Amino acid sequence: MKKESKTILVTGGGGYVGSALVPALLQQGHEVRAFDLFLYGEEVLDAHSRLRKIKADLRDRTALVEAGKGCDAILHLACISNDPSFELNPALGKGINLDAFDHVLESVRQAKPERFIYASSSSIYGVKSDPNVVEDTTPEPLTDYSKFKLECEVRLAKADLPPETCWTIIRPATVCGYARRLRLDLVVNILTINALINGVIRVFGGPQLRPNIEIGDMVRAYQVLLEAPREKVHRQAFNAGYHNLSLDEIALLVKKTIGDPTHDPRSYHVNSDKIARVLGFRAQNGLDVAIRSLVEAYRAGKIKDGLKNPLYHNIKRMQELNLS
């Protein structure tokens, strides 16, 4: 897809990554439609003459199809994120993460966009003893969240989409760093905010490897996929995971960067050589950049009651709203 101004639909535009991606797309001159329930507030996206906020549910097929009309690209980021949030209400998780994917595909069929990008997850690989998890590694998802991510990939590959639509799957690692719609239930962010507020870093399962990607790099990856030549990305899947550090190493980096636990059985090293080889994309920012962005936001008073505020914790917000 060429760089000139396009109309782009971003599902999950009010989410963690969406709240950073949408402004970046606007800055490039694109028209953006942010489709989201905006459970964490519409103020995560500033008003803009080329931004249309669509407060709606993925399960509303009519709304989603209507939102896609006239779009040159559709980026599907929206989902119930992370395993604990998913397990809180499995029926809701299935309805949004799996069943509503058929509505997304219908939106693509009717809109006939040049590009469709699906945000899957590196969690589809499960626990791996292989030191390098590449795109053709056999997936072994451990939870419904990751199983449904994989099932959506399968449905996409089988979907009868318009021939003019170039589709791509990206499998991000755990995103980290500050964004307007901040999440403090992700490993780097958790360790950083705990260190800032409590002065301690608690780690359980320290030797486990966890791939991460700084949120600015995550945004750039989407931009690269949007602009890449069709022949390089059509019907392709790309890992986007860097900084494959153990939890112990992440904790030490947090301690070093600040200058002053969660138990998760997953352990895997995600190999992102393909996206570098095919598209020339490499992460520019280390985890220290993500940590510093959180530190600066906290010290500037942008993070209020970081350990308890439901706006920063998906499962707490879902419990508060009793979403169904």
PDB file of C-alpha atoms in Angstrom:
ATOM      1  CA  MET A   1       0.000   0.000   0.000  1.00  0.00           C
ATOM      2  CA  LYS A   2       1.500   3.322  -1.037  1.00  0.00           C
ATOM      3  CA  LYS A   3       2.229   6.056   1.488  1.00  0.00           C
ATOM      4  CA  GLU A   4      -0.301   8.638   0.245  1.00  0.00           C
ATOM      5  CA  SER A   5      -3.261   9.426   2.472  1.00  0.00           C
ATOM      6  CA  LYS A   6      -5.580   6.472   3.032  1.00  0.00           C
ATOM      7  CA  THR A   7      -8.713   5.762   5.015  1.00  0.00           C
ATOM      8  CA  ILE A   8      -7.849   3.212   7.693  1.00  0.00           C
ATOM      9  CA  LEU A   9     -10.147   1.370  10.096  1.00  0.00           C
ATOM     10  CA  VAL A  10      -8.464   0.338  13.347  1.00  0.00           C
ATOM     11  CA  THR A  11     -10.506  -1.993  15.529  1.00  0.00           C
ATOM     12  CA  GLY A  12      -9.308  -1.592  19.089  1.00  0.00           C
ATOM     13  CA  GLY A  13      -8.312   1.974  18.267  1.00  0.00           C
ATOM     14  CA  GLY A  14      -8.928   2.964  21.887  1.00  0.00           C
ATOM     15  CA  GLY A  15      -6.800   0.145  23.291  1.00  0.00           C
ATOM     16  CA  TYR A  16      -3.208   0.038  24.516  1.00  0.00           C
ATOM     17  CA  VAL A  17      -1.539  -0.263  21.123  1.00  0.00           C
ATOM     18  CA  GLY A  18      -4.373   1.507  19.315  1.00  0.00           C
ATOM     19  CA  SER A  19      -3.980   4.642  21.429  1.00  0.00           C
ATOM     20  CA  ALA A  20      -0.402   4.929  20.143  1.00  0.00           C
ATOM     21  CA  LEU A  21      -1.032   3.686  16.601  1.00  0.00           C
ATOM     22  CA  VAL A  22      -3.976   5.942  15.731  1.00  0.00           C
ATOM     23  CA  PRO A  23      -2.085   9.222  16.400  1.00  0.00           C
ATOM     24  CA  ALA A  24       0.876   7.904  14.397  1.00  0.00           C
ATOM     25  CA  LEU A  25      -1.371   7.157  11.414  1.00  0.00           C
ATOM     26  CA  LEU A  26      -2.959  10.596  11.695  1.00  0.00           C
ATOM     27  CA  GLN A  27       0.494  12.151  11.752  1.00  0.00           C
ATOM     28  CA  GLN A  28       1.213  10.394   8.454  1.00  0.00           C
ATOM     29  CA  GLY A  29      -1.797  12.152   6.948  1.00  0.00           C
ATOM     30  CA  HIS A  30      -4.268   9.267   6.949  1.00  0.00           C
ATOM     31  CA  GLU A  31      -7.987   9.386   7.697  1.00  0.00           C
ATOM     32  CA  VAL A  32      -8.572   7.049  10.651  1.00  0.00           C
ATOM     33  CA  ARG A  33     -11.666   5.367  12.028  1.00  0.00           C
ATOM     34  CA  ALA A  34     -11.143   4.061  15.563  1.00  0.00           C
ATOM     35  CA  PHE A  35     -13.674   1.313  16.299  1.00  0.00           C
ATOM     36  CA  ASP A  36     -13.791   0.507  20.002  1.00  0.00           C
ATOM     37  CA  LEU A  37     -16.044   0.155  23.037  1.00  0.00           C
ATOM     38  CA  PHE A  38     -13.788   2.772  24.667  1.00  0.00           C
ATOM     39  CA  LEU A  39     -14.082   1.062  28.054  1.00  0.00           C
ATOM     40  CA  TYR A  40     -11.094   3.086  29.224  1.00  0.00           C
ATOM     41  CA  GLY A  41     -12.471   6.416  28.034  1.00  0.00           C
ATOM     42  CA  GLU A  42     -12.615   8.232  24.706  1.00  0.00           C
ATOM     43  CA  GLU A  43     -10.061  10.756  25.953  1.00  0.00           C
ATOM     44  CA  VAL A  44      -7.276   8.260  25.200  1.00  0.00           C
ATOM     45  CA  LEU A  45      -7.529   9.680  21.664  1.00  0.00           C
ATOM     46  CA  ASP A  46      -7.467  13.435  21.144  1.00  0.00           C
ATOM     47  CA  ALA A  47     -10.034  14.908  18.776  1.00  0.00           C
ATOM     48  CA  HIS A  48      -8.715  15.354  15.245  1.00  0.00           C
ATOM     49  CA  SER A  49     -10.240  16.516  11.975  1.00  0.00           C
ATOM     50  CA  ARG A  50      -9.244  13.246  10.294  1.00  0.00           C
ATOM     51  CA  LEU A  51     -10.265  10.976  13.178  1.00  0.00           C
ATOM     52  CA  ARG A  52     -13.676   9.388  13.548  1.00  0.00           C
ATOM     53  CA  LYS A  53     -14.331   7.574  16.813  1.00  0.00           C
ATOM     54  CA  ILE A  54     -16.857   4.768  16.460  1.00  0.00           C
ATOM     55  CA  LYS A  55     -18.079   3.560  19.846  1.00  0.00           C
ATOM     56  CA  ALA A  56     -19.401   0.112  19.054  1.00  0.00           C
ATOM     57  CA  ASP A  57     -19.059  -3.595  19.776  1.00  0.00           C
ATOM     58  CA  LEU A  58     -17.278  -6.068  17.488  1.00  0.00           C
ATOM     59  CA  ARG A  59     -20.234  -8.379  17.969  1.00  0.00           C
ATOM     60  CA  ASP A  60     -22.421  -5.818  16.186  1.00  0.00           C
ATOM     61  CA  ARG A  61     -21.960  -7.056  12.633  1.00  0.00           C
ATOM     62  CA  THR A  62     -23.909  -4.189  11.077  1.00  0.00           C
ATOM     63  CA  ALA A  63     -21.833  -1.536  12.842  1.00  0.00           C
ATOM     64  CA  LEU A  64     -18.563  -3.206  11.900  1.00  0.00           C
ATOM     65  CA  VAL A  65     -19.476  -3.662   8.248  1.00  0.00           C
ATOM     66  CA  GLU A  66     -20.640  -0.042   8.078  1.00  0.00           C
ATOM     67  CA  ALA A  67     -17.385   1.143   9.678  1.00  0.00           C
ATOM     68  CA  GLY A  68     -15.353  -0.629   7.020  1.00  0.00           C
ATOM     69  CA  LYS A  69     -17.101   0.900   4.018  1.00  0.00           C
ATOM     70  CA  GLY A  70     -14.753   2.956   1.878  1.00  0.00           C
ATOM     71  CA  CYS A  71     -11.641   1.940   3.812  1.00  0.00           C
ATOM     72  CA  ASP A  72      -8.327   1.341   2.062  1.00  0.00           C
ATOM     73  CA  ALA A  73      -6.995  -0.673   4.991  1.00  0.00           C
ATOM     74  CA  ILE A  74      -8.435  -2.509   7.985  1.00  0.00           C
ATOM     75  CA  LEU A  75      -6.274  -3.293  11.014  1.00  0.00           C
ATOM     76  CA  HIS A  76      -7.871  -5.717  13.456  1.00  0.00           C
ATOM     77  CA  LEU A  77      -6.378  -5.198  16.917  1.00  0.00           C
ATOM     78  CA  ALA A  78      -9.494  -5.420  19.097  1.00  0.00           C
ATOM     79  CA  CYS A  79      -9.865  -8.336  21.505  1.00  0.00           C
ATOM     80  CA  ILE A  80     -10.251  -9.313  25.133  1.00  0.00           C
ATOM     81  CA  SER A  81      -6.574  -9.181  26.011  1.00  0.00           C
ATOM     82  CA  ASN A  82      -4.614 -11.556  28.216  1.00  0.00           C
ATOM     83  CA  ASP A  83      -5.532 -14.864  29.790  1.00  0.00           C
ATOM     84  CA  PRO A  84      -6.902 -13.668  33.178  1.00  0.00           C
ATOM     85  CA  SER A  85      -9.303 -11.216  31.519  1.00  0.00           C
ATOM     86  CA  PHE A  86     -10.394 -13.911  29.113  1.00  0.00           C
ATOM     87  CA  GLU A  87     -10.964 -16.457  31.864  1.00  0.00           C
ATOM     88  CA  LEU A  88     -13.080 -13.994  33.849  1.00  0.00           C
ATOM     89  CA  ASN A  89     -15.855 -14.418  31.287  1.00  0.00           C
ATOM     90  CA  PRO A  90     -15.065 -17.175  28.760  1.00  0.00           C
ATOM     91  CA  ALA A  91     -18.320 -16.670  26.843  1.00  0.00           C
ATOM     92  CA  LEU A  92     -17.555 -12.982  26.397  1.00  0.00           C
ATOM     93  CA  GLY A  93     -13.994 -13.790  25.370  1.00  0.00           C
ATOM     94  CA  LYS A  94     -15.151 -16.282  22.756  1.00  0.00           C
ATOM     95  CA  GLY A  95     -17.817 -13.914  21.481  1.00  0.00           C
ATOM     96  CA  ILE A  96     -15.357 -11.086  20.909  1.00  0.00           C
ATOM     97  CA  ASN A  97     -12.098 -12.894  20.141  1.00  0.00           C
ATOM     98  CA  LEU A  98     -13.444 -15.689  17.940  1.00  0.00           C
ATOM     99  CA  ASP A  99     -17.087 -15.360  16.908  1.00  0.00           C
ATOM    100  CA  ALA A 100     -16.814 -11.656  16.030  1.00  0.00           C
ATOM    101  CA  PHE A 101     -13.848 -12.414  13.778  1.00  0.00           C
ATOM    102  CA  ASP A 102     -16.374 -13.606  11.220  1.00  0.00           C
ATOM    103  CA  HIS A 103     -17.863 -10.096  11.313  1.00  0.00           C
ATOM    104  CA  VAL A 104     -14.399  -8.665  10.719  1.00  0.00           C
ATOM    105  CA  LEU A 105     -13.964 -10.922   7.693  1.00  0.00           C
ATOM    106  CA  GLU A 106     -17.375  -9.874   6.379  1.00  0.00           C
ATOM    107  CA  SER A 107     -16.344  -6.244   6.747  1.00  0.00           C
ATOM    108  CA  VAL A 108     -13.241  -7.010   4.673  1.00  0.00           C
ATOM    109  CA  ARG A 109     -15.301  -8.795   2.019  1.00  0.00           C
ATOM    110  CA  GLN A 110     -17.637  -5.857   1.623  1.00  0.00           C
ATOM    111  CA  ALA A 111     -15.073  -3.055   1.905  1.00  0.00           C
ATOM    112  CA  LYS A 112     -12.510  -4.727  -0.374  1.00  0.00           C
ATOM    113  CA  PRO A 113      -9.585  -2.855   1.226  1.00  0.00           C
ATOM    114  CA  GLU A 114      -6.094  -2.942  -0.227  1.00  0.00           C
ATOM    115  CA  ARG A 115      -4.733  -4.189   3.108  1.00  0.00           C
ATOM    116  CA  PHE A 116      -5.992  -6.262   6.011  1.00  0.00           C
ATOM    117  CA  ILE A 117      -3.714  -6.859   8.993  1.00  0.00           C
ATOM    118  CA  TYR A 118      -4.664  -9.247  11.776  1.00  0.00           C
ATOM    119  CA  ALA A 119      -3.005  -8.858  15.169  1.00  0.00           C
ATOM    120  CA  SER A 120      -2.513 -12.407  16.400  1.00  0.00           C
ATOM    121  CA  SER A 121      -0.112 -13.224  19.252  1.00  0.00           C
ATOM    122  CA  SER A 122       3.193 -14.953  19.882  1.00  0.00           C
ATOM    123  CA  SER A 123       1.373 -16.801  22.681  1.00  0.00           C
ATOM    124  CA  ILE A 124       0.043 -19.238  20.052  1.00  0.00           C
ATOM    125  CA  TYR A 125       3.408 -21.040  20.227  1.00  0.00           C
ATOM    126  CA  GLY A 126       2.972 -22.109  23.859  1.00  0.00           C
ATOM    127  CA  VAL A 127       5.894 -23.549  25.824  1.00  0.00           C
ATOM    128  CA  LYS A 128       8.832 -24.329  23.560  1.00  0.00           C
ATOM    129  CA  SER A 129      12.156 -25.998  24.266  1.00  0.00           C
ATOM    130  CA  ASP A 130      13.390 -24.825  20.847  1.00  0.00           C
ATOM    131  CA  PRO A 131      15.719 -21.840  21.384  1.00  0.00           C
ATOM    132  CA  ASN A 132      14.271 -20.080  18.338  1.00  0.00           C
ATOM    133  CA  VAL A 133      10.541 -19.958  17.651  1.00  0.00           C
ATOM    134  CA  VAL A 134      10.031 -19.041  13.998  1.00  0.00           C
ATOM    135  CA  GLU A 135       6.850 -18.464  12.016  1.00  0.00           C
ATOM    136  CA  ASP A 136       6.543 -22.067  10.816  1.00  0.00           C
ATOM    137  CA  THR A 137       7.105 -23.539  14.289  1.00  0.00           C
ATOM    138  CA  THR A 138       4.151 -25.763  15.158  1.00  0.00           C
ATOM    139  CA  PRO A 139       1.770 -23.778  17.387  1.00  0.00           C
ATOM    140  CA  GLU A 140       0.765 -25.310  20.712  1.00  0.00           C
ATOM    141  CA  PRO A 141      -1.541 -22.750  22.337  1.00  0.00           C
ATOM    142  CA  LEU A 142      -2.089 -23.340  26.049  1.00  0.00           C
ATOM    143  CA  THR A 143      -5.154 -21.228  26.789  1.00  0.00           C
ATOM    144  CA  ASP A 144      -8.451 -20.345  25.139  1.00  0.00           C
ATOM    145  CA  TYR A 145      -7.101 -16.860  24.478  1.00  0.00           C
ATOM    146  CA  SER A 146      -4.198 -18.195  22.418  1.00  0.00           C
ATOM    147  CA  LYS A 147      -6.255 -21.033  20.898  1.00  0.00           C
ATOM    148  CA  PHE A 148      -8.768 -18.547  19.535  1.00  0.00           C
ATOM    149  CA  LYS A 149      -5.980 -16.324  18.222  1.00  0.00           C
ATOM    150  CA  LEU A 150      -4.729 -19.327  16.258  1.00  0.00           C
ATOM    151  CA  GLU A 151      -8.222 -20.303  15.112  1.00  0.00           C
ATOM    152  CA  CYS A 152      -8.694 -16.798  13.700  1.00  0.00           C
ATOM    153  CA  GLU A 153      -5.492 -17.258  11.710  1.00  0.00           C
ATOM    154  CA  VAL A 154      -6.904 -20.505  10.322  1.00  0.00           C
ATOM    155  CA  ARG A 155     -10.207 -18.846   9.416  1.00  0.00           C
ATOM    156  CA  LEU A 156      -8.369 -16.008   7.722  1.00  0.00           C
ATOM    157  CA  ALA A 157      -6.298 -18.398   5.615  1.00  0.00           C
ATOM    158  CA  LYS A 158      -9.479 -20.178   4.486  1.00  0.00           C
ATOM    159  CA  ALA A 159     -11.570 -17.041   3.974  1.00  0.00           C
ATOM    160  CA  ASP A 160     -12.824 -16.143   0.526  1.00  0.00           C
ATOM    161  CA  LEU A 161     -11.579 -12.560   0.558  1.00  0.00           C
ATOM    162  CA  PRO A 162     -11.551 -10.166  -2.398  1.00  0.00           C
ATOM    163  CA  PRO A 163      -8.563 -10.774  -4.705  1.00  0.00           C
ATOM    164  CA  GLU A 164      -7.499  -7.140  -4.387  1.00  0.00           C
ATOM    165  CA  THR A 165      -7.099  -7.468  -0.607  1.00  0.00           C
ATOM    166  CA  CYS A 166      -3.584  -8.194   0.616  1.00  0.00           C
ATOM    167  CA  TRP A 167      -3.748  -9.753   4.084  1.00  0.00           C
ATOM    168  CA  THR A 168      -1.031 -10.249   6.662  1.00  0.00           C
ATOM    169  CA  ILE A 169      -0.771 -11.731  10.157  1.00  0.00           C
ATOM    170  CA  ILE A 170       1.491 -10.242  12.805  1.00  0.00           C
ATOM    171  CA  ARG A 171       2.318 -12.147  15.982  1.00  0.00           C
ATOM    172  CA  PRO A 172       3.486  -9.578  18.525  1.00  0.00           C
ATOM    173  CA  ALA A 173       5.308 -10.391  21.719  1.00  0.00           C
ATOM    174  CA  THR A 174       4.328  -8.652  24.949  1.00  0.00           C
ATOM    175  CA  VAL A 175       4.164  -4.912  24.340  1.00  0.00           C
ATOM    176  CA  CYS A 176       5.671  -2.530  26.886  1.00  0.00           C
ATOM    177  CA  GLY A 177       6.068   1.171  27.513  1.00  0.00           C
ATOM    178  CA  TYR A 178       3.836   4.173  28.089  1.00  0.00           C
ATOM    179  CA  ALA A 179       0.705   4.929  26.058  1.00  0.00           C
ATOM    180  CA  ARG A 180      -2.348   7.087  26.671  1.00  0.00           C
ATOM    181  CA  ARG A 181      -4.461   3.969  27.278  1.00  0.00           C
ATOM    182  CA  LEU A 182      -1.918   2.455  29.607  1.00  0.00           C
ATOM    183  CA  ARG A 183      -1.783  -1.169  30.691  1.00  0.00           C
ATOM    184  CA  LEU A 184      -0.025  -2.001  33.940  1.00  0.00           C
ATOM    185  CA  ASP A 185      -0.816  -5.720  33.767  1.00  0.00           C
ATOM    186  CA  LEU A 186       2.061  -6.536  31.386  1.00  0.00           C
ATOM    187  CA  VAL A 187       5.390  -7.835  32.623  1.00  0.00           C
ATOM    188  CA  VAL A 188       7.782  -4.913  31.986  1.00  0.00           C
ATOM    189  CA  ASN A 189       5.128  -2.385  32.967  1.00  0.00           C
ATOM    190  CA  ILE A 190       4.199  -4.343  36.120  1.00  0.00           C
ATOM    191  CA  LEU A 191       7.783  -4.581  37.333  1.00  0.00           C
ATOM    192  CA  THR A 192       8.428  -0.910  36.601  1.00  0.00           C
ATOM    193  CA  ILE A 193       5.354   0.477  38.346  1.00  0.00           C
ATOM    194  CA  ASN A 194       5.929  -1.769  41.370  1.00  0.00           C
ATOM    195  CA  ALA A 195       9.483  -0.528  41.640  1.00  0.00           C
ATOM    196  CA  LEU A 196       8.349   3.092  41.384  1.00  0.00           C
ATOM    197  CA  ILE A 197       5.507   2.844  43.898  1.00  0.00           C
ATOM    198  CA  ASN A 198       6.720   0.205  46.354  1.00  0.00           C
ATOM    199  CA  GLY A 199      10.465   0.385  45.837  1.00  0.00           C
ATOM    200  CA  VAL A 200      10.608  -3.382  45.313  1.00  0.00           C
ATOM    201  CA  ILE A 201      10.601  -5.765  42.363  1.00  0.00           C
ATOM    202  CA  ARG A 202       9.031  -9.171  42.944  1.00  0.00           C
ATOM    203  CA  VAL A 203       9.608 -11.881  40.364  1.00  0.00           C
ATOM    204  CA  PHE A 204       8.219 -15.419  40.292  1.00  0.00           C
ATOM    205  CA  GLY A 205       9.568 -17.831  37.705  1.00  0.00           C
ATOM    206  CA  GLY A 206      12.650 -15.739  37.063  1.00  0.00           C
ATOM    207  CA  PRO A 207      14.520 -17.951  34.531  1.00  0.00           C
ATOM    208  CA  GLN A 208      11.624 -18.018  32.046  1.00  0.00           C
ATOM    209  CA  LEU A 209      12.286 -16.206  28.780  1.00  0.00           C
ATOM    210  CA  ARG A 210       9.758 -13.592  27.710  1.00  0.00           C
ATOM    211  CA  PRO A 211       9.920 -11.775  24.374  1.00  0.00           C
ATOM    212  CA  ASN A 212       8.880  -8.126  24.423  1.00  0.00           C
ATOM    213  CA  ILE A 213       8.479  -5.233  22.020  1.00  0.00           C
ATOM    214  CA  GLU A 214       8.487  -1.542  22.929  1.00  0.00           C
ATOM    215  CA  ILE A 215       5.230   0.152  21.943  1.00  0.00           C
ATOM    216  CA  GLY A 216       6.878   2.628  19.564  1.00  0.00           C
ATOM    217  CA  ASP A 217       8.437  -0.272  17.676  1.00  0.00           C
ATOM    218  CA  MET A 218       5.076  -2.034  17.647  1.00  0.00           C
ATOM    219  CA  VAL A 219       3.480   0.995  15.998  1.00  0.00           C
ATOM    220  CA  ARG A 220       6.291   1.163  13.464  1.00  0.00           C
ATOM    221  CA  ALA A 221       5.797  -2.516  12.601  1.00  0.00           C
ATOM    222  CA  TYR A 222       2.179  -1.848  11.637  1.00  0.00           C
ATOM    223  CA  GLN A 223       3.238   1.133   9.545  1.00  0.00           C
ATOM    224  CA  VAL A 224       5.840  -0.977   7.740  1.00  0.00           C
ATOM    225  CA  LEU A 225       3.287  -3.718   7.024  1.00  0.00           C
ATOM    226  CA  LEU A 226       0.834  -1.163   5.643  1.00  0.00           C
ATOM    227  CA  GLU A 227       3.395   0.244   3.226  1.00  0.00           C
ATOM    228  CA  ALA A 228       5.279  -2.917   2.221  1.00  0.00           C
ATOM    229  CA  PRO A 229       4.998  -4.248  -1.343  1.00  0.00           C
ATOM    230  CA  ARG A 230       2.114  -6.688  -1.682  1.00  0.00           C
ATOM    231  CA  GLU A 231       4.336  -9.496  -2.949  1.00  0.00           C
ATOM    232  CA  LYS A 232       6.341  -9.424   0.286  1.00  0.00           C
ATOM    233  CA  VAL A 233       3.481  -9.578   2.787  1.00  0.00           C
ATOM    234  CA  HIS A 234       0.417 -11.161   1.160  1.00  0.00           C
ATOM    235  CA  ARG A 235      -0.702 -14.295   3.036  1.00  0.00           C
ATOM    236  CA  GLN A 236       2.364 -14.032   5.284  1.00  0.00           C
ATOM    237  CA  ALA A 237       2.775 -14.210   9.062  1.00  0.00           C
ATOM    238  CA  PHE A 238       5.488 -12.274  10.880  1.00  0.00           C
ATOM    239  CA  ASN A 239       6.776 -12.531  14.441  1.00  0.00           C
ATOM    240  CA  ALA A 240       7.434  -9.229  16.181  1.00  0.00           C
ATOM    241  CA  GLY A 241       9.259 -10.065  19.386  1.00  0.00           C
ATOM    242  CA  TYR A 242      12.589  -8.777  20.587  1.00  0.00           C
ATOM    243  CA  HIS A 243      14.509  -8.448  23.829  1.00  0.00           C
ATOM    244  CA  ASN A 244      14.095 -12.138  24.673  1.00  0.00           C
ATOM    245  CA  LEU A 245      15.095 -11.744  28.310  1.00  0.00           C
ATOM    246  CA  SER A 246      14.343 -13.781  31.389  1.00  0.00           C
ATOM    247  CA  LEU A 247      12.111 -12.250  34.032  1.00  0.00           C
ATOM    248  CA  ASP A 248      15.190 -11.952  36.251  1.00  0.00           C
ATOM    249  CA  GLU A 249      17.015 -10.011  33.530  1.00  0.00           C
ATOM    250  CA  ILE A 250      14.024  -7.719  33.004  1.00  0.00           C
ATOM    251  CA  ALA A 251      13.875  -7.052  36.744  1.00  0.00           C
ATOM    252  CA  LEU A 252      17.589  -6.158  36.800  1.00  0.00           C
ATOM    253  CA  LEU A 253      17.095  -3.825  33.837  1.00  0.00           C
ATOM    254  CA  VAL A 254      14.199  -2.119  35.612  1.00  0.00           C
ATOM    255  CA  LYS A 255      16.369  -1.675  38.698  1.00  0.00           C
ATOM    256  CA  LYS A 256      19.253  -0.286  36.643  1.00  0.00           C
ATOM    257  CA  THR A 257      17.065   2.047  34.563  1.00  0.00           C
ATOM    258  CA  ILE A 258      15.105   3.470  37.487  1.00  0.00           C
ATOM    259  CA  GLY A 259      18.215   3.938  39.596  1.00  0.00           C
ATOM    260  CA  ASP A 260      16.561   3.239  42.740  1.00  0.00           C
ATOM    261  CA  PRO A 261       5.361 -11.179  40.629  1.00  0.00           C
ATOM    262  CA  THR A 262       3.581 -12.769  38.667  1.00  0.00           C
ATOM    263  CA  HIS A 263       3.724 -16.530  37.942  1.00  0.00           C
ATOM    264  CA  ASP A 264       3.517 -17.433  34.259  1.00  0.00           C
ATOM    265  CA  PRO A 265       4.583 -20.869  32.975  1.00  0.00           C
ATOM    266  CA  ARG A 266       5.229 -19.699  29.407  1.00  0.00           C
ATOM    267  CA  SER A 267       8.841 -19.617  28.317  1.00  0.00           C
ATOM    268  CA  TYR A 268       9.834 -19.066  24.719  1.00  0.00           C
ATOM    269  CA  HIS A 269      12.303 -17.185  22.545  1.00  0.00           C
ATOM    270  CA  VAL A 270      10.608 -15.571  19.560  1.00  0.00           C
ATOM    271  CA  ASN A 271      12.726 -15.251  16.442  1.00  0.00           C
ATOM    272  CA  SER A 272      11.909 -12.135  14.379  1.00  0.00           C
ATOM    273  CA  ASP A 273      14.493 -12.608  11.632  1.00  0.00           C
ATOM    274  CA  LYS A 274      11.811 -12.968   8.934  1.00  0.00           C
ATOM    275  CA  ILE A 275      10.365  -9.471   9.290  1.00  0.00           C
ATOM    276  CA  ALA A 276      13.932  -8.102   9.219  1.00  0.00           C
ATOM    277  CA  ARG A 277      14.906 -10.163   6.178  1.00  0.00           C
ATOM    278  CA  VAL A 278      11.727  -9.547   4.161  1.00  0.00           C
ATOM    279  CA  LEU A 279      10.831  -5.995   5.186  1.00  0.00           C
ATOM    280  CA  GLY A 280      13.990  -4.600   6.738  1.00  0.00           C
ATOM    281  CA  PHE A 281      12.180  -4.032  10.026  1.00  0.00           C
ATOM    282  CA  ARG A 282      14.212  -4.172  13.214  1.00  0.00           C
ATOM    283  CA  ALA A 283      13.384  -2.946  16.676  1.00  0.00           C
ATOM    284  CA  GLN A 284      14.971   0.424  17.359  1.00  0.00           C
ATOM    285  CA  ASN A 285      14.106   0.758  21.029  1.00  0.00           C
ATOM    286  CA  GLY A 286      15.397  -1.333  23.900  1.00  0.00           C
ATOM    287  CA  LEU A 287      13.393  -2.188  26.988  1.00  0.00           C
ATOM    288  CA  ASP A 288      15.159   0.674  28.727  1.00  0.00           C
ATOM    289  CA  VAL A 289      13.229   3.049  26.439  1.00  0.00           C
ATOM    290  CA  ALA A 290       9.948   1.462  27.533  1.00  0.00           C
ATOM    291  CA  ILE A 291      10.946   1.612  31.195  1.00  0.00           C
ATOM    292  CA  ARG A 292      12.057   5.244  30.962  1.00  0.00           C
ATOM    293  CA  SER A 293       8.792   6.227  29.271  1.00  0.00           C
ATOM    294  CA  LEU A 294       6.890   4.767  32.227  1.00  0.00           C
ATOM    295  CA  VAL A 295       9.192   6.435  34.744  1.00  0.00           C
ATOM    296  CA  GLU A 296       8.818   9.822  33.051  1.00  0.00           C
ATOM    297  CA  ALA A 297       5.025   9.489  32.848  1.00  0.00           C
ATOM    298  CA  TYR A 298       4.817   8.470  36.509  1.00  0.00           C
ATOM    299  CA  ARG A 299       7.015  11.321  37.696  1.00  0.00           C
ATOM    300  CA  ALA A 300       5.028  13.764  35.542  1.00  0.00           C
ATOM    301  CA  GLY A 301       1.840  12.704  37.328  1.00  0.00           C
ATOM    302  CA  LYS A 302       0.310  10.993  34.292  1.00  0.00           C
ATOM    303  CA  ILE A 303      -0.166   7.672  36.112  1.00  0.00           C
ATOM    304  CA  LYS A 304      -2.680   7.935  38.955  1.00  0.00           C
ATOM    305  CA  ASP A 305      -2.880   5.160  41.561  1.00  0.00           C
ATOM    306  CA  GLY A 306      -1.028   2.774  39.282  1.00  0.00           C
ATOM    307  CA  LEU A 307      -1.426  -0.381  41.352  1.00  0.00           C
ATOM    308  CA  LYS A 308      -5.169  -0.115  41.986  1.00  0.00           C
ATOM    309  CA  ASN A 309      -6.730   2.036  39.270  1.00  0.00           C
ATOM    310  CA  PRO A 310      -8.949  -0.251  37.122  1.00  0.00           C
ATOM    311  CA  LEU A 311      -8.205   1.879  34.058  1.00  0.00           C
ATOM    312  CA  TYR A 312      -4.724   0.359  33.956  1.00  0.00           C
ATOM    313  CA  HIS A 313      -5.718  -3.246  34.624  1.00  0.00           C
ATOM    314  CA  ASN A 314      -7.952  -5.073  32.148  1.00  0.00           C
ATOM    315  CA  ILE A 315      -9.399  -7.618  34.549  1.00  0.00           C
ATOM    316  CA  LYS A 316     -10.192  -4.998  37.207  1.00  0.00           C
ATOM    317  CA  ARG A 317     -11.955  -2.820  34.641  1.00  0.00           C
ATOM    318  CA  MET A 318     -13.987  -5.752  33.323  1.00  0.00           C
ATOM    319  CA  GLN A 319     -15.024  -6.654  36.866  1.00  0.00           C
ATOM    320  CA  GLU A 320     -15.943  -3.034  37.550  1.00  0.00           C
ATOM    321  CA  LEU A 321     -18.121  -2.768  34.433  1.00  0.00           C
ATOM    322  CA  ASN A 322     -19.493  -6.318  34.626  1.00  0.00           C
ATOM    323  CA  LEU A 323     -19.122  -6.479  30.865  1.00  0.00           C
ATOM    324  CA  SER A 324     -21.204  -9.100  29.092  1.00  0.00           C
TER     325      SER A 324
END
